[in-house]
PDB file of C-alpha atoms and ligand atoms in Angstrom:
ATOM      1  CA  MET A 285      28.281  -7.722   2.313  1.00 96.00           C
ATOM      2  CA  THR A 286      29.824  -4.491   3.133  1.00 97.00           C
ATOM      3  CA  LYS A 287      28.813  -1.300   2.701  1.00 97.00           C
ATOM      4  CA  THR A 288      31.209   1.639   3.312  1.00 97.00           C
ATOM      5  CA  TYR A 289      30.079   5.340   3.033  1.00 97.00           C
ATOM      6  CA  ASP A 290      33.170   7.416   1.412  1.00 94.00           C
ATOM      7  CA  LEU A 291      33.071  10.644   2.860  1.00 92.00           C
ATOM      8  CA  GLY A 292      36.696  11.622   1.626  1.00 92.00           C
ATOM      9  CA  ALA A 293      38.097  12.087   5.424  1.00 92.00           C
ATOM     10  CA  GLU A 294      36.585   9.462   6.861  1.00 94.00           C
ATOM     11  CA  LYS A 295      35.377   6.108   5.815  1.00 95.00           C
ATOM     12  CA  VAL A 296      31.995   5.091   7.511  1.00 96.00           C
ATOM     13  CA  ARG A 297      31.295   1.238   7.434  1.00 96.00           C
ATOM     14  CA  ALA A 298      27.350   0.845   7.659  1.00 98.00           C
ATOM     15  CA  LEU A 299      27.570  -2.822   6.928  1.00 98.00           C
ATOM     16  CA  ARG A 300      30.410  -5.080   8.077  1.00 97.00           C
ATOM     17  CA  ASP A 301      30.164  -8.548   6.531  1.00 97.00           C
ATOM     18  CA  VAL A 302      26.580  -9.400   6.883  1.00 98.00           C
ATOM     19  CA  THR A 303      25.514 -12.990   5.655  1.00 98.00           C
ATOM     20  CA  PHE A 304      21.952 -14.088   5.409  1.00 97.00           C
ATOM     21  CA  ASP A 305      19.186 -15.311   2.981  1.00 97.00           C
ATOM     22  CA  ILE A 306      15.726 -14.484   3.335  1.00 98.00           C
ATOM     23  CA  ALA A 307      13.527 -16.921   1.919  1.00 97.00           C
ATOM     24  CA  ARG A 308      10.411 -16.413  -0.827  1.00 97.00           C
ATOM     25  CA  GLY A 309       7.075 -15.180   1.395  1.00 97.00           C
ATOM     26  CA  GLU A 310       9.462 -14.888   4.899  1.00 97.00           C
ATOM     27  CA  LEU A 311       8.259 -11.989   6.929  1.00 97.00           C
ATOM     28  CA  VAL A 312      11.400 -10.577   8.472  1.00 98.00           C
ATOM     29  CA  ALA A 313      11.696  -7.644  10.935  1.00 98.00           C
ATOM     30  CA  VAL A 314      15.159  -5.813  10.566  1.00 98.00           C
ATOM     31  CA  MET A 315      15.610  -4.660  14.063  1.00 98.00           C
ATOM     32  CA  GLY A 316      18.556  -2.143  15.675  1.00 97.00           C
ATOM     33  CA  ALA A 317      19.275   1.205  17.267  1.00 95.00           C
ATOM     34  CA  SER A 318      19.307   4.239  15.162  1.00 95.00           C
ATOM     35  CA  GLY A 319      22.684   4.187  12.885  1.00 96.00           C
ATOM     36  CA  SER A 320      22.962   0.364  13.157  1.00 97.00           C
ATOM     37  CA  GLY A 321      22.874   0.059   9.159  1.00 98.00           C
ATOM     38  CA  LYS A 322      18.991  -0.497   8.861  1.00 98.00           C
ATOM     39  CA  SER A 323      18.364   1.959   6.246  1.00 97.00           C
ATOM     40  CA  THR A 324      21.506   0.965   4.253  1.00 98.00           C
ATOM     41  CA  LEU A 325      20.610  -2.624   4.168  1.00 98.00           C
ATOM     42  CA  ALA A 326      16.831  -1.731   3.145  1.00 97.00           C
ATOM     43  CA  ASN A 327      18.313   0.552   0.434  1.00 96.00           C
ATOM     44  CA  LEU A 328      20.375  -2.710  -0.974  1.00 96.00           C
ATOM     45  CA  LEU A 329      17.662  -5.377  -0.735  1.00 96.00           C
ATOM     46  CA  GLY A 330      15.814  -2.943  -2.329  1.00 95.00           C
ATOM     47  CA  ALA A 331      18.602  -2.469  -5.066  1.00 93.00           C
ATOM     48  CA  LEU A 332      18.324   1.123  -4.610  1.00 92.00           C
ATOM     49  CA  ASP A 333      22.269   0.635  -3.589  1.00 92.00           C
ATOM     50  CA  THR A 334      24.758  -1.954  -4.444  1.00 92.00           C
ATOM     51  CA  PRO A 335      27.209  -3.458  -1.977  1.00 95.00           C
ATOM     52  CA  THR A 336      30.899  -2.015  -1.317  1.00 95.00           C
ATOM     53  CA  SER A 337      32.091  -5.779  -1.496  1.00 95.00           C
ATOM     54  CA  GLY A 338      30.475  -9.026  -1.170  1.00 96.00           C
ATOM     55  CA  ARG A 339      27.448 -10.414  -3.279  1.00 95.00           C
ATOM     56  CA  LEU A 340      23.482  -9.761  -3.230  1.00 96.00           C
ATOM     57  CA  GLU A 341      21.363 -11.806  -4.616  1.00 95.00           C
ATOM     58  CA  ILE A 342      17.610 -10.916  -5.594  1.00 94.00           C
ATOM     59  CA  ASP A 343      15.398 -14.107  -6.916  1.00 89.00           C
ATOM     60  CA  GLY A 344      18.487 -15.613  -8.199  1.00 89.00           C
ATOM     61  CA  ARG A 345      19.991 -12.594  -9.709  1.00 91.00           C
ATOM     62  CA  GLU A 346      23.269 -10.889  -8.993  1.00 92.00           C
ATOM     63  CA  ILE A 347      22.742  -7.556  -8.315  1.00 90.00           C
ATOM     64  CA  SER A 348      26.219  -6.701  -7.176  1.00 84.00           C
ATOM     65  CA  GLY A 349      27.447  -5.993 -10.797  1.00 82.00           C
ATOM     66  CA  MET A 350      24.302  -4.743 -12.316  1.00 90.00           C
ATOM     67  CA  SER A 351      24.197  -1.281 -14.973  1.00 91.00           C
ATOM     68  CA  SER A 352      21.584   1.243 -13.440  1.00 90.00           C
ATOM     69  CA  ASP A 353      19.264   0.531 -16.155  1.00 91.00           C
ATOM     70  CA  ALA A 354      18.996  -3.459 -14.989  1.00 91.00           C
ATOM     71  CA  LEU A 355      18.506  -2.054 -11.222  1.00 92.00           C
ATOM     72  CA  ALA A 356      15.813   0.410 -12.022  1.00 91.00           C
ATOM     73  CA  ARG A 357      14.151  -2.240 -14.115  1.00 90.00           C
ATOM     74  CA  LEU A 358      14.342  -5.124 -11.379  1.00 93.00           C
ATOM     75  CA  ARG A 359      13.029  -2.548  -9.037  1.00 93.00           C
ATOM     76  CA  SER A 360      10.100  -1.555 -11.096  1.00 90.00           C
ATOM     77  CA  GLU A 361       9.233  -5.351 -11.577  1.00 91.00           C
ATOM     78  CA  GLU A 362      10.178  -6.844  -8.092  1.00 95.00           C
ATOM     79  CA  ILE A 363      10.213  -4.357  -5.313  1.00 96.00           C
ATOM     80  CA  GLY A 364       7.800  -2.365  -3.769  1.00 96.00           C
ATOM     81  CA  PHE A 365       9.525   0.256  -1.208  1.00 97.00           C
ATOM     82  CA  VAL A 366       7.628   1.862   1.411  1.00 97.00           C
ATOM     83  CA  PHE A 367       8.837   4.836   3.541  1.00 95.00           C
ATOM     84  CA  GLN A 368       8.793   6.187   7.491  1.00 95.00           C
ATOM     85  CA  GLN A 369       7.823   9.839   5.661  1.00 95.00           C
ATOM     86  CA  PHE A 370       5.582   8.162   2.839  1.00 96.00           C
ATOM     87  CA  ASN A 371       6.782  10.188   0.043  1.00 96.00           C
ATOM     88  CA  LEU A 372       4.046  11.158  -1.846  1.00 97.00           C
ATOM     89  CA  LEU A 373       3.840  14.103  -3.922  1.00 97.00           C
ATOM     90  CA  PRO A 374       2.026  16.920  -2.509  1.00 97.00           C
ATOM     91  CA  ARG A 375       0.301  18.359  -5.446  1.00 97.00           C
ATOM     92  CA  MET A 376      -1.043  15.088  -6.645  1.00 97.00           C
ATOM     93  CA  THR A 377      -4.149  13.301  -5.659  1.00 98.00           C
ATOM     94  CA  ALA A 378      -4.216   9.916  -3.759  1.00 98.00           C
ATOM     95  CA  LEU A 379      -5.206   8.094  -7.322  1.00 97.00           C
ATOM     96  CA  GLU A 380      -1.982  10.033  -9.068  1.00 96.00           C
ATOM     97  CA  ASN A 381       0.420   9.389  -6.710  1.00 97.00           C
ATOM     98  CA  VAL A 382      -0.490   5.639  -6.495  1.00 97.00           C
ATOM     99  CA  MET A 383      -0.196   5.772 -10.559  1.00 95.00           C
ATOM    100  CA  LEU A 384       3.125   7.730 -10.331  1.00 92.00           C
ATOM    101  CA  PRO A 385       5.513   4.007 -10.635  1.00 90.00           C
ATOM    102  CA  LEU A 386       3.430   3.041 -13.886  1.00 88.00           C
ATOM    103  CA  LEU A 387       5.456   6.110 -15.523  1.00 80.00           C
ATOM    104  CA  TYR A 388       8.513   4.576 -14.994  1.00 72.00           C
ATOM    105  CA  SER A 389       7.463   0.730 -15.730  1.00 69.00           C
ATOM    106  CA  SER A 390       9.091  -0.805 -18.666  1.00 58.00           C
ATOM    107  CA  ARG A 391       5.637  -2.578 -19.029  1.00 59.00           C
ATOM    108  CA  GLY A 392       4.002   1.057 -19.070  1.00 59.00           C
ATOM    109  CA  ARG A 393       0.570  -0.294 -18.475  1.00 63.00           C
ATOM    110  CA  ALA A 394      -2.943   0.992 -20.120  1.00 74.00           C
ATOM    111  CA  GLY A 395      -5.697   1.368 -17.792  1.00 83.00           C
ATOM    112  CA  GLY A 396      -3.391   2.451 -15.155  1.00 89.00           C
ATOM    113  CA  ALA A 397      -5.869   4.369 -13.415  1.00 92.00           C
ATOM    114  CA  GLU A 398      -8.343   1.436 -13.204  1.00 93.00           C
ATOM    115  CA  ILE A 399      -5.534  -0.630 -11.361  1.00 93.00           C
ATOM    116  CA  ALA A 400      -4.484   2.515  -9.098  1.00 96.00           C
ATOM    117  CA  ARG A 401      -8.194   2.741  -7.752  1.00 97.00           C
ATOM    118  CA  GLU A 402      -8.132  -1.409  -7.252  1.00 96.00           C
ATOM    119  CA  ARG A 403      -5.063  -0.863  -4.984  1.00 96.00           C
ATOM    120  CA  LEU A 404      -6.628   1.867  -3.411  1.00 97.00           C
ATOM    121  CA  GLU A 405      -9.679   0.024  -2.329  1.00 97.00           C
ATOM    122  CA  GLN A 406      -7.477  -2.802  -1.634  1.00 95.00           C
ATOM    123  CA  VAL A 407      -5.941  -0.755   1.517  1.00 96.00           C
ATOM    124  CA  GLY A 408      -9.388   0.925   1.926  1.00 96.00           C
ATOM    125  CA  LEU A 409      -9.029   4.310   0.949  1.00 97.00           C
ATOM    126  CA  GLY A 410     -11.410   3.796  -2.078  1.00 97.00           C
ATOM    127  CA  HIS A 411     -13.317   7.104  -1.078  1.00 97.00           C
ATOM    128  CA  ARG A 412      -9.895   8.861  -1.040  1.00 97.00           C
ATOM    129  CA  LEU A 413      -9.059   9.021  -4.771  1.00 98.00           C
ATOM    130  CA  ASP A 414      -8.999  12.310  -5.233  1.00 98.00           C
ATOM    131  CA  HIS A 415      -7.627  13.529  -1.721  1.00 98.00           C
ATOM    132  CA  LYS A 416      -4.296  15.251  -1.988  1.00 98.00           C
ATOM    133  CA  PRO A 417      -1.924  14.040   0.438  1.00 98.00           C
ATOM    134  CA  THR A 418      -2.366  16.852   3.280  1.00 97.00           C
ATOM    135  CA  GLN A 419      -6.112  16.071   2.843  1.00 98.00           C
ATOM    136  CA  LEU A 420      -5.225  12.500   4.524  1.00 97.00           C
ATOM    137  CA  SER A 421      -4.242  11.669   7.812  1.00 96.00           C
ATOM    138  CA  GLY A 422      -0.883   9.891   8.498  1.00 96.00           C
ATOM    139  CA  GLY A 423      -1.802   6.509   8.765  1.00 96.00           C
ATOM    140  CA  GLN A 424      -3.975   7.157   5.298  1.00 97.00           C
ATOM    141  CA  GLN A 425      -1.161   8.823   3.645  1.00 98.00           C
ATOM    142  CA  GLN A 426       0.944   5.576   4.405  1.00 97.00           C
ATOM    143  CA  ARG A 427      -2.040   3.423   2.943  1.00 97.00           C
ATOM    144  CA  VAL A 428      -1.338   5.288  -0.526  1.00 98.00           C
ATOM    145  CA  ALA A 429       2.035   4.683  -0.297  1.00 98.00           C
ATOM    146  CA  ILE A 430       1.665   0.889   0.364  1.00 98.00           C
ATOM    147  CA  ALA A 431      -0.878   0.946  -2.456  1.00 98.00           C
ATOM    148  CA  ARG A 432       1.741   2.892  -4.670  1.00 97.00           C
ATOM    149  CA  ALA A 433       4.135   0.072  -3.683  1.00 97.00           C
ATOM    150  CA  LEU A 434       1.997  -2.661  -4.792  1.00 96.00           C
ATOM    151  CA  ILE A 435       1.071  -0.836  -8.230  1.00 95.00           C
ATOM    152  CA  ASN A 436       3.137  -3.134 -10.360  1.00 93.00           C
ATOM    153  CA  ASP A 437       2.481  -6.698  -8.201  1.00 93.00           C
ATOM    154  CA  PRO A 438       5.952  -6.724  -6.620  1.00 96.00           C
ATOM    155  CA  PRO A 439       6.606 -10.200  -5.128  1.00 97.00           C
ATOM    156  CA  ILE A 440       8.733  -8.335  -2.532  1.00 98.00           C
ATOM    157  CA  VAL A 441       7.700  -5.291  -0.244  1.00 98.00           C
ATOM    158  CA  ILE A 442      10.613  -3.324   2.062  1.00 98.00           C
ATOM    159  CA  ALA A 443       9.328  -0.906   4.370  1.00 98.00           C
ATOM    160  CA  ASP A 444      11.788   1.160   6.133  1.00 98.00           C
ATOM    161  CA  GLU A 445      10.392   2.342   9.549  1.00 97.00           C
ATOM    162  CA  PRO A 446       6.616   2.723   8.010  1.00 97.00           C
ATOM    163  CA  THR A 447       5.266   3.044  11.203  1.00 97.00           C
ATOM    164  CA  GLY A 448       8.003   5.484  12.643  1.00 95.00           C
ATOM    165  CA  ALA A 449       5.647   8.491  12.190  1.00 95.00           C
ATOM    166  CA  LEU A 450       2.274   6.979  13.031  1.00 96.00           C
ATOM    167  CA  ASP A 451       0.482   6.640  16.513  1.00 95.00           C
ATOM    168  CA  THR A 452      -0.033   3.227  17.773  1.00 94.00           C
ATOM    169  CA  ARG A 453      -3.192   2.340  16.755  1.00 93.00           C
ATOM    170  CA  THR A 454      -2.485   3.569  13.066  1.00 95.00           C
ATOM    171  CA  SER A 455       0.479   1.801  13.231  1.00 96.00           C
ATOM    172  CA  TYR A 456      -1.420  -1.411  14.143  1.00 94.00           C
ATOM    173  CA  GLU A 457      -3.490  -0.803  10.947  1.00 93.00           C
ATOM    174  CA  VAL A 458      -0.566  -0.571   8.688  1.00 95.00           C
ATOM    175  CA  MET A 459       0.865  -3.570  10.474  1.00 96.00           C
ATOM    176  CA  ASP A 460      -2.139  -5.587   9.521  1.00 94.00           C
ATOM    177  CA  LEU A 461      -2.311  -4.206   5.777  1.00 95.00           C
ATOM    178  CA  LEU A 462       1.773  -5.498   5.649  1.00 96.00           C
ATOM    179  CA  GLY A 463       0.703  -8.867   7.519  1.00 95.00           C
ATOM    180  CA  GLY A 464      -2.254  -9.511   5.090  1.00 95.00           C
ATOM    181  CA  LEU A 465       0.520  -9.125   2.254  1.00 96.00           C
ATOM    182  CA  HIS A 466       2.604 -11.532   3.518  1.00 96.00           C
ATOM    183  CA  ALA A 467      -0.384 -13.784   3.984  1.00 95.00           C
ATOM    184  CA  ARG A 468      -0.944 -13.315   0.195  1.00 95.00           C
ATOM    185  CA  GLY A 469       2.435 -14.682  -0.204  1.00 97.00           C
ATOM    186  CA  LEU A 470       4.695 -11.713  -0.608  1.00 97.00           C
ATOM    187  CA  THR A 471       7.986 -11.758   0.888  1.00 98.00           C
ATOM    188  CA  VAL A 472       8.195  -8.539   3.450  1.00 98.00           C
ATOM    189  CA  VAL A 473      10.841  -6.703   5.014  1.00 98.00           C
ATOM    190  CA  LEU A 474      10.215  -4.787   7.577  1.00 98.00           C
ATOM    191  CA  ILE A 475      12.685  -2.445   9.198  1.00 98.00           C
ATOM    192  CA  THR A 476      11.641  -1.103  12.778  1.00 97.00           C
ATOM    193  CA  HIS A 477      12.989  -0.494  16.114  1.00 93.00           C
ATOM    194  CA  GLU A 478       9.787  -1.203  18.071  1.00 94.00           C
ATOM    195  CA  PRO A 479       9.685  -4.442  19.428  1.00 94.00           C
ATOM    196  CA  ASP A 480       5.554  -4.362  19.089  1.00 93.00           C
ATOM    197  CA  ILE A 481       5.947  -3.975  15.430  1.00 95.00           C
ATOM    198  CA  ALA A 482       8.749  -6.535  15.082  1.00 96.00           C
ATOM    199  CA  ALA A 483       6.279  -8.740  16.918  1.00 96.00           C
ATOM    200  CA  TYR A 484       4.432  -9.244  13.836  1.00 95.00           C
ATOM    201  CA  ALA A 485       7.450 -10.943  12.108  1.00 97.00           C
ATOM    202  CA  GLU A 486       8.251 -14.412  12.094  1.00 96.00           C
ATOM    203  CA  ARG A 487      11.991 -13.792  11.970  1.00 98.00           C
ATOM    204  CA  VAL A 488      13.951 -11.134  13.697  1.00 98.00           C
ATOM    205  CA  LEU A 489      17.533  -9.966  12.427  1.00 98.00           C
ATOM    206  CA  ARG A 490      19.026  -7.292  14.659  1.00 98.00           C
ATOM    207  CA  PHE A 491      22.079  -5.333  13.650  1.00 98.00           C
ATOM    208  CA  ARG A 492      24.561  -3.529  15.992  1.00 98.00           C
ATOM    209  CA  ASP A 493      26.964  -1.284  14.253  1.00 98.00           C
ATOM    210  CA  GLY A 494      26.638  -2.519  11.170  1.00 98.00           C
ATOM    211  CA  ALA A 495      26.778  -6.078  11.797  1.00 98.00           C
ATOM    212  CA  LEU A 496      23.860  -8.944  12.254  1.00 98.00           C
ATOM    213  CA  VAL A 497      24.307  -9.823  15.720  1.00 98.00           C
ATOM    214  CA  GLU A 498      20.995 -12.306  16.058  1.00 98.00           C
ATOM    215  CA  ASP A 499      18.851 -14.315  14.030  1.00 98.00           C
ATOM    216  CA  LEU A 500      15.700 -15.240  15.619  1.00 97.00           C
ATOM    217  CA  ARG A 501      12.623 -17.407  14.728  1.00 96.00           C
ATOM    218  CA  GLN A 502       9.554 -16.421  17.211  1.00 95.00           C
ATOM    219  CA  ARG A 503       5.734 -17.188  16.996  1.00 93.00           C
ATOM    220  CA  PRO A 504       4.186 -13.998  14.970  1.00 91.00           C
ATOM    221  CA  ARG A 505       1.627 -11.748  16.609  1.00 83.00           C
ATOM    222  CA  CYS A 506      -1.504 -12.765  14.493  1.00 71.00           C
ATOM    223  CA  ALA A 507      -2.790  -9.584  12.616  1.00 58.00           C
ATOM    224  CA  VAL A 508      -6.113  -9.826  14.303  1.00 51.00           C
ATOM    225  CA  ASP A 509      -4.498  -9.698  17.458  1.00 51.00           C
ATOM    226  CA  SER A 510      -4.460  -6.015  17.418  1.00 46.00           C
ATOM    227  CA  GLY A 511      -8.271  -5.736  17.160  1.00 43.00           C
ATOM    228  CA  VAL A 512      -8.286  -3.347  14.146  1.00 43.00           C
ATOM    229  CA  ALA A 513      -8.634  -5.930  11.339  1.00 41.00           C
ATOM    230  CA  GLN A 514     -12.124  -6.337  11.275  1.00 35.00           C
TER     231      GLN A 514
HETATM  232  P1  LIG B1311      19.871   3.131  10.865  1.00 57.07           P
HETATM  233  O1  LIG B1311      18.734   3.082   9.324  1.00 57.07           O
HETATM  234  O2  LIG B1311      19.917   1.821  11.577  1.00 57.07           O
HETATM  235  O3  LIG B1311      19.081   4.481  11.618  1.00 57.07           O
HETATM  236  P2  LIG B1311      21.562   3.883   8.762  1.00 57.07           P
HETATM  237  O4  LIG B1311      21.924   2.677   7.528  1.00 57.07           O
HETATM  238  O5  LIG B1311      20.421   5.188   8.239  1.00 57.07           O
HETATM  239  O6  LIG B1311      21.117   3.111   9.776  1.00 57.07           O
HETATM  240  O7  LIG B1311      23.168   4.284   9.057  1.00 57.07           O
HETATM  241  C1  LIG B1311      24.015   3.620   9.611  1.00 57.07           C
HETATM  242  C2  LIG B1311      25.445   4.523   9.431  1.00 57.07           C
HETATM  243  O8  LIG B1311      25.848   4.951   7.914  1.00 57.07           O
HETATM  244  C3  LIG B1311      25.234   5.492  10.050  1.00 57.07           C
HETATM  245  O9  LIG B1311      26.615   5.780  11.321  1.00 57.07           O
HETATM  246  C4  LIG B1311      25.102   6.722   9.302  1.00 57.07           C
HETATM  247  O10 LIG B1311      25.431   7.773   9.983  1.00 57.07           O
HETATM  248  C5  LIG B1311      25.882   6.727   8.165  1.00 57.07           C
HETATM  249  N1  LIG B1311      25.405   6.916   6.623  1.00 57.07           N
HETATM  250  C6  LIG B1311      23.960   6.376   6.446  1.00 57.07           C
HETATM  251  N2  LIG B1311      23.862   6.370   5.438  1.00 57.07           N
HETATM  252  C7  LIG B1311      24.803   7.817   4.739  1.00 57.07           C
HETATM  253  C8  LIG B1311      25.497   7.970   3.912  1.00 57.07           C
HETATM  254  N3  LIG B1311      24.619   8.210   2.435  1.00 57.07           N
HETATM  255  N4  LIG B1311      26.618   8.471   3.884  1.00 57.07           N
HETATM  256  C9  LIG B1311      27.505   8.690   4.649  1.00 57.07           C
HETATM  257  N5  LIG B1311      26.927   8.015   5.946  1.00 57.07           N
HETATM  258  C10 LIG B1311      25.969   7.439   5.725  1.00 57.07           C
HETATM  259 MG1  LIG B1312      17.116   4.043   9.262  1.00 57.07          MG
END
């Protein structure tokens, strides 16, 4: 895939001819300096954007030529997205934030509040359902965001610098959660520039100036190594 942003006078080649596969159930870290194309890649893998040229298949489906409706459906059913800045709605409670994607889901599930409550319990926030984002710590806000990403049971989670706004200890808590999703069989793509965080992955894709420069398999750090999983 290649992704070029067209700014009129200038074209930014954010991704240059990158080729790779991610297998179902992998936990892959995407590393690289600021500006190397990581978020651009996250947006493509999350079907938030389409490549300028080349092909992208998600679960065997070619997404490059999909209509925006079809892309929205694919995102809603297959992909949970986690952002560095949490992206929670400030006026809504934790429970309401987690329920939000159900509004756009083609399934429009009944019993949404019950499912949202379960998801919040899964991330250890069963006692914070009615708190607004400002009443939660950064780590708790990110856990709400992870619960929201999981509301439709997606097989794929894409996290773009999920620990970038968190302190070290809280970062490990969030990584233990993401590692737990991987252990349950989800495919997790973790964008990070922190080696400590990439250590959780079994594979690291490294980008430089929009090019894929390294594809490394490694022995992942075990979730309990951080000492906060218990
Ligand atoms: P990273 O997440 O690794 O910091 P990005 O994917 O955000 O990198 O950016 C890669 C390059 O593309 C940078 O040069 C950035 O300035 C540029 N870029 C990113 N998004 C846009 C956009 N929407 N329009 C124009 N240029 C962009
Ligand atoms: Mg980025």
